[in-house]
């Protein structure tokens, strides 16, 4: 559905509060609730510019779900069918259910993203995976609503197509991705399974998945070197952690 080409990294917009989630695989390390890292907020993602296709891995179908294995905190971005409104929320209640990109997603039904997603003719969206250093951005996304705030503009987020291609509508598919993230998953909410305790439970599928080569080691979604920041997990009460591999004797790092 989407092609890969060179462009500057980009962020995303609008709304949501991170909701409690299950733990991540590997070693979970806590980060401060009041992280003041300079990469946070508007400065997040500004470090690496001008990506080339060689910097991007387009995953085959049987590896789609690998990007959700560590249960990463994601930024869910949506675009209205008339292409007039973009939105973004922080989400972490995501559970892969097979190796080919099927997963369950639970979303608070009061979120503006929920209304936007349900209004679409085809419920396409993108899961964008941030890293350590973007905690402040994630919190600030959750402090305002896309109903009255253009979060792409507010947080200087750059729009792109999945795969870091220039932003444009392709084949009538209305999606927008966030270039400042290290992985982008083009998804569709296929079936609304239930509504419980104010949350919508969706069965979803991944149609395309891209990751920066800096975070794809063999067939595993993890940093390839210590200088690359790990993905985030969420403990609740505004506290994030990082998902890093456990080093075991006899296994490659």
Coordinates of C-alpha atoms in Angstrom, one line a residue:
X1 CA 0.0 0.0 0.0
X2 CA 2.8 2.4 0.8
X3 CA 6.2 3.2 -0.7
X4 CA 9.4 4.1 1.1
X5 CA 11.4 7.2 0.1
X6 CA 13.7 9.8 1.6
X7 CA 12.2 12.5 3.8
X8 CA 12.7 14.3 7.1
X9 CA 11.4 12.5 10.2
X10 CA 8.0 13.7 11.4
X11 CA 5.8 13.7 14.5
X12 CA 2.0 13.4 15.0
X13 CA -0.9 15.2 16.6
X14 CA -3.8 15.1 19.0
X15 CA -4.9 13.4 22.2
X16 CA -5.2 10.8 24.8
X17 CA -4.0 9.5 28.1
X18 CA -1.8 6.5 28.3
X19 CA -3.7 3.7 29.9
X20 CA -2.4 0.9 32.1
X21 CA -0.9 -2.0 30.2
X22 CA 0.7 -5.4 30.7
X23 CA 4.5 -5.6 31.1
X24 CA 7.0 -5.8 28.3
X25 CA 9.3 -8.7 27.5
X26 CA 13.0 -8.4 28.5
X27 CA 14.2 -6.1 31.1
X28 CA 12.0 -3.2 32.1
X29 CA 13.8 -0.1 33.4
X30 CA 12.0 2.8 35.0
X31 CA 12.4 6.3 33.8
X32 CA 11.5 9.4 35.8
X33 CA 7.9 10.6 35.8
X34 CA 9.2 14.1 35.4
X35 CA 11.7 13.5 32.6
X36 CA 13.4 16.7 31.4
X37 CA 15.3 15.1 28.6
X38 CA 15.8 17.7 25.9
X39 CA 14.5 15.4 23.2
X40 CA 11.0 15.7 24.9
X41 CA 8.1 17.6 23.6
X42 CA 8.7 19.8 20.5
X43 CA 12.3 18.8 20.3
X44 CA 11.6 15.1 20.1
X45 CA 12.7 13.4 17.0
X46 CA 14.7 16.3 15.7
X47 CA 18.1 14.5 15.8
X48 CA 18.1 12.3 12.7
X49 CA 17.2 14.0 9.4
X50 CA 17.0 13.0 5.8
X51 CA 16.5 9.3 6.0
X52 CA 17.3 7.2 3.0
X53 CA 15.5 3.9 2.0
X54 CA 18.6 2.1 3.2
X55 CA 17.7 3.3 6.8
X56 CA 14.3 1.6 6.6
X57 CA 13.3 -2.1 6.8
X58 CA 9.9 -3.1 5.3
X59 CA 8.9 -6.2 7.2
X60 CA 7.3 -9.2 5.5
X61 CA 3.8 -10.3 6.8
X62 CA 5.1 -13.1 9.0
X63 CA 7.1 -10.6 11.0
X64 CA 4.5 -7.8 11.4
X65 CA 3.6 -8.7 15.0
X66 CA 7.2 -8.6 16.1
X67 CA 6.8 -4.8 16.4
X68 CA 4.2 -5.3 19.1
X69 CA 6.0 -8.1 21.0
X70 CA 7.6 -5.7 23.6
X71 CA 4.2 -4.1 24.2
X72 CA 5.5 -0.6 23.2
X73 CA 3.8 2.6 24.0
X74 CA 2.5 3.9 20.7
X75 CA 1.1 7.1 19.2
X76 CA -2.0 6.2 17.3
X77 CA -2.6 8.6 14.4
X78 CA -5.8 9.0 12.4
X79 CA -6.9 11.1 9.4
X80 CA -10.5 11.9 8.6
X81 CA -12.0 10.7 5.3
X82 CA -12.2 14.2 4.1
X83 CA -8.5 14.7 5.0
X84 CA -9.3 17.8 6.9
X85 CA -8.5 16.6 10.4
X86 CA -5.5 14.7 11.8
X87 CA -5.4 13.3 15.3
X88 CA -3.0 11.4 17.6
X89 CA -3.4 9.7 21.0
X90 CA -1.1 7.7 23.2
X91 CA -2.1 4.1 23.5
X92 CA -0.5 0.9 25.0
X93 CA -3.4 -1.6 25.4
X94 CA -2.3 -3.6 22.3
X95 CA -2.0 -7.4 22.2
X96 CA -0.8 -9.4 19.1
X97 CA -2.8 -12.6 18.6
X98 CA -0.9 -14.2 15.8
X99 CA 2.4 -13.7 13.8
X100 CA 0.8 -12.1 10.8
X101 CA -0.3 -8.8 12.2
X102 CA -3.6 -9.5 14.0
X103 CA -4.0 -7.8 17.3
X104 CA -6.5 -6.7 19.9
X105 CA -6.8 -3.0 20.9
X106 CA -8.7 -1.4 23.7
X107 CA -9.5 2.3 23.5
X108 CA -11.4 4.6 25.9
X109 CA -14.6 5.4 24.0
X110 CA -14.5 9.1 25.1
X111 CA -11.2 9.8 23.3
X112 CA -11.5 12.0 20.2
X113 CA -9.6 9.4 18.3
X114 CA -12.3 6.9 19.0
X115 CA -14.9 9.1 17.5
X116 CA -12.7 9.9 14.5
X117 CA -11.9 6.2 13.9
X118 CA -15.6 5.2 14.1
X119 CA -16.6 7.9 11.6
X120 CA -14.3 6.6 8.9
X121 CA -15.7 4.5 6.0
X122 CA -12.6 2.2 6.4
X123 CA -11.1 2.4 9.9
X124 CA -7.5 2.9 8.9
X125 CA -4.9 4.2 11.4
X126 CA -1.2 4.1 12.1
X127 CA 0.6 3.0 15.2
X128 CA 3.8 5.0 15.6
X129 CA 6.4 3.8 18.0
X130 CA 8.4 6.4 20.0
X131 CA 11.5 5.8 22.1
X132 CA 13.1 6.9 25.4
X133 CA 13.5 10.6 25.3
X134 CA 10.0 11.3 24.0
X135 CA 8.2 10.8 27.3
X136 CA 7.3 14.5 27.7
X137 CA 5.8 14.5 24.2
X138 CA 3.6 11.5 25.1
X139 CA 2.4 13.2 28.3
X140 CA 1.6 16.5 26.6
X141 CA -0.3 14.7 23.8
X142 CA -2.5 13.3 26.6
X143 CA -3.1 16.6 28.2
X144 CA -5.2 18.1 25.4
X145 CA -7.9 16.8 23.1
X146 CA -8.0 16.8 19.3
X147 CA -11.6 18.0 19.5
X148 CA -10.3 21.6 19.9
X149 CA -6.5 21.3 19.3
X150 CA -4.5 20.6 16.2
X151 CA -1.8 18.6 18.0
X152 CA 0.3 18.2 14.8
X153 CA 0.7 21.9 14.8
X154 CA 0.9 22.4 18.6
X155 CA 3.7 19.9 19.0
X156 CA 5.4 20.7 15.6
X157 CA 4.8 17.1 14.4
X158 CA 5.6 16.3 10.8
X159 CA 3.1 14.3 8.7
X160 CA 4.3 11.5 6.4
X161 CA 2.9 8.3 4.9
X162 CA 3.8 5.0 6.5
X163 CA 7.4 4.2 5.5
X164 CA 8.5 7.8 5.9
X165 CA 7.2 8.6 2.4
X166 CA 6.0 12.2 1.7
X167 CA 2.5 12.7 3.0
X168 CA -0.2 12.1 0.3
X169 CA -3.4 10.2 -0.2
X170 CA -2.8 6.9 -1.9
X171 CA -5.5 4.8 -3.5
X172 CA -8.1 6.6 -1.4
X173 CA -6.6 5.3 1.9
X174 CA -6.6 8.1 4.4
X175 CA -3.8 7.6 6.9
X176 CA -1.1 9.8 8.4
X177 CA 2.1 8.6 10.1
X178 CA 4.6 10.4 12.4
X179 CA 8.1 10.7 11.1
X180 CA 9.8 11.2 14.5
X181 CA 9.0 7.6 15.5
X182 CA 11.3 4.6 14.8
X183 CA 8.5 2.3 13.6
X184 CA 5.3 2.8 11.7
X185 CA 2.5 0.2 11.4
X186 CA -0.3 0.8 9.0
X187 CA -3.4 -0.8 10.5
X188 CA -7.2 -1.3 10.2
X189 CA -9.7 -1.8 12.9
X190 CA -11.6 -4.7 11.4
X191 CA -14.2 -5.6 14.0
X192 CA -15.6 -4.0 17.1
X193 CA -15.8 -7.0 19.4
X194 CA -17.3 -5.5 22.5
X195 CA -17.7 -2.4 24.7
X196 CA -16.9 -2.8 28.4
X197 CA -16.3 -0.3 31.2
X198 CA -16.2 2.6 28.8
X199 CA -13.7 1.0 26.5
X200 CA -14.0 -0.3 22.9
X201 CA -12.4 -3.6 22.2
X202 CA -11.3 -3.9 18.5
X203 CA -9.8 -6.7 16.5
X204 CA -7.3 -5.1 14.2
X205 CA -4.8 -6.1 11.5
X206 CA -1.5 -4.7 10.3
X207 CA -1.3 -4.2 6.5
X208 CA 2.2 -2.8 6.3
X209 CA 5.1 -2.4 8.8
X210 CA 8.3 -0.3 8.7
X211 CA 11.1 0.1 11.2
X212 CA 14.4 2.0 11.2
X213 CA 17.3 -0.3 10.6
X214 CA 18.8 1.1 13.9
X215 CA 16.1 -0.9 15.7
X216 CA 15.9 -4.1 13.8
X217 CA 18.4 -6.8 14.9
X218 CA 18.1 -10.0 12.8
X219 CA 14.3 -10.6 13.2
X220 CA 14.0 -8.9 16.5
X221 CA 12.7 -5.4 17.3
X222 CA 15.4 -4.0 19.5
X223 CA 18.2 -1.4 19.3
X224 CA 21.2 -2.5 17.3
X225 CA 23.6 -0.5 19.4
X226 CA 23.7 1.1 22.8
X227 CA 23.5 4.6 21.4
X228 CA 20.0 3.9 20.0
X229 CA 17.2 4.6 22.5
X230 CA 15.0 1.7 23.5
X231 CA 11.2 1.7 23.1
X232 CA 9.0 2.6 26.0
X233 CA 6.6 0.7 28.2
X234 CA 4.1 2.2 30.7
X235 CA 3.7 1.5 34.4
X236 CA 0.8 3.8 35.1
X237 CA 0.4 7.0 37.0
X238 CA 2.5 8.9 34.4
X239 CA 5.6 6.6 34.8
X240 CA 7.3 5.1 31.8
X241 CA 10.0 2.4 31.6
X242 CA 12.2 1.1 28.8
X243 CA 12.1 -2.4 27.2
X244 CA 15.7 -3.7 26.8
X245 CA 16.9 -7.3 26.2
X246 CA 18.1 -9.5 29.0
X247 CA 21.7 -10.4 28.4
X248 CA 22.1 -14.2 28.7
X249 CA 25.3 -16.2 28.5
X250 CA 25.6 -17.9 25.2
X251 CA 23.1 -15.7 23.4
X252 CA 23.9 -12.8 21.0
X253 CA 23.2 -9.3 22.6

